[in-house]
Amino acid sequence: MTHHEHPDAAVVRRGYAAFTAGDMETLASLMTSDCTHHSPGESQMSGHFKGRDNVLAHYGKLAELTRGTFRVELKDVYPDGRGHAMSVHTWHADKGDRGIEMDGGLFFTLIGGKISDIDECVADITESDAFWGTE
């Protein structure tokens, strides 16, 4: 059986690859200018980051707070063929004297082959909030 990847899934995979490589130029090219990333919880990393530049700054803060240890291992991407794709992954990071490993996922809305909205989910919001803290 041959696996034919849906174009929306391919965009999401390219985004993960660019994020992992630190290639923010490619990542930016995959987003609409008004892209929004919604992060759950009540930590300093929670909230609604509207606009491609703010989304990229949010990702930069992940790297800054973890001194470059933040990484994501993509498990799979599931498109619905109607402009949405869901990814599942495990993320890892170290911050201060604490490390974390947690499953999570992103729900993407794509318009015209570009990511316009990202809703983030994590396995344990309370633990994620404790890791990121409030400042």
XYZ file of C-alpha atoms in Angstrom:
135
model
C 0.000 0.000 0.000
C 1.321 3.444 -0.914
C 0.886 6.303 1.526
C -0.060 9.597 -0.104
C 0.476 12.488 2.267
C -2.159 15.203 2.212
C -0.737 18.686 1.427
C -1.901 20.051 4.813
C -0.011 17.297 6.623
C 3.063 18.066 4.521
C 2.926 21.746 5.583
C 2.715 20.749 9.248
C 5.657 18.325 8.874
C 7.701 21.062 7.163
C 6.853 23.349 10.090
C 8.057 20.826 12.644
C 11.257 20.251 10.645
C 11.908 23.996 10.415
C 11.201 24.474 14.145
C 13.560 21.628 15.024
C 16.289 23.059 12.791
C 15.803 26.568 14.193
C 14.891 27.749 10.684
C 12.521 30.560 11.589
C 12.555 31.936 8.030
C 11.051 28.726 6.645
C 8.673 28.448 9.587
C 7.492 32.029 9.011
C 6.895 31.272 5.324
C 4.434 28.534 6.304
C 2.240 30.920 8.343
C -0.252 33.586 7.412
C 0.695 37.075 8.612
C -2.156 36.982 11.157
C -1.429 33.455 12.391
C -2.351 32.900 16.039
C -0.932 30.342 18.474
C -3.068 29.523 21.530
C -1.102 28.015 24.455
C -3.020 26.494 27.376
C -2.678 27.125 31.077
C -1.790 30.017 33.354
C 2.002 30.230 33.003
C 4.212 32.844 31.401
C 4.044 30.743 28.221
C 0.228 30.636 28.185
C -1.986 32.874 26.144
C -2.945 33.895 22.634
C -0.064 35.018 20.438
C -1.535 36.817 17.428
C 0.475 37.669 14.353
C 3.343 35.731 12.787
C 5.991 37.884 14.521
C 4.402 37.326 17.943
C 4.124 33.575 17.323
C 7.799 33.423 16.365
C 8.727 35.507 19.429
C 6.774 33.022 21.562
C 8.846 30.188 20.080
C 12.011 32.188 20.710
C 11.030 32.513 24.363
C 10.724 28.711 24.593
C 14.360 28.487 23.526
C 15.440 31.374 25.752
C 13.821 30.052 28.949
C 15.236 26.556 28.400
C 18.657 27.730 27.190
C 18.086 25.967 23.897
C 17.059 22.605 25.363
C 13.426 22.770 24.226
C 12.781 20.148 21.566
C 9.822 18.371 20.046
C 9.627 14.836 18.651
C 6.821 14.606 16.123
C 4.906 11.325 16.287
C 2.361 11.878 13.511
C 0.080 14.284 11.668
C -3.577 13.663 10.857
C -5.316 15.913 8.306
C -9.079 16.098 7.877
C -8.965 17.210 4.229
C -10.987 20.327 5.071
C -8.234 22.721 6.160
C -7.315 21.192 9.507
C -4.543 18.935 10.725
C -3.756 17.528 14.137
C -0.237 16.676 15.227
C 0.874 14.595 18.185
C 4.312 14.908 19.694
C 6.414 14.669 22.822
C 8.203 17.775 24.027
C 11.268 17.920 26.236
C 12.989 20.804 27.999
C 15.234 21.731 30.891
C 14.758 24.921 32.874
C 16.979 25.687 35.813
C 17.401 22.449 37.771
C 14.199 20.934 36.398
C 13.479 18.848 33.322
C 10.213 17.890 31.716
C 8.969 15.433 29.118
C 5.321 15.590 28.110
C 3.024 14.440 25.347
C 1.025 17.064 23.546
C -0.392 18.081 20.250
C -1.322 20.946 18.019
C -4.549 21.491 16.109
C -3.864 23.509 12.964
C -6.179 25.505 10.731
C -4.738 26.030 7.259
C -5.918 28.518 4.663
C -4.473 28.505 1.172
C -1.758 26.070 2.200
C -0.572 28.239 5.105
C -1.044 27.854 8.842
C -3.492 30.432 10.180
C -4.289 29.106 13.655
C -2.605 26.743 16.107
C -4.349 25.405 19.203
C -1.932 23.701 21.578
C -2.865 20.893 23.968
C -0.681 19.266 26.615
C -1.088 16.063 28.605
C -0.913 17.823 31.989
C -1.678 21.556 32.093
C -0.893 21.828 35.822
C 2.540 20.246 35.367
C 3.241 22.373 32.296
C 2.304 25.533 34.243
C 4.573 24.480 37.136
C 7.473 23.948 34.732
C 7.101 27.282 32.926
C 6.238 29.321 36.004
C 4.841 32.823 36.019
C 7.986 34.856 35.351
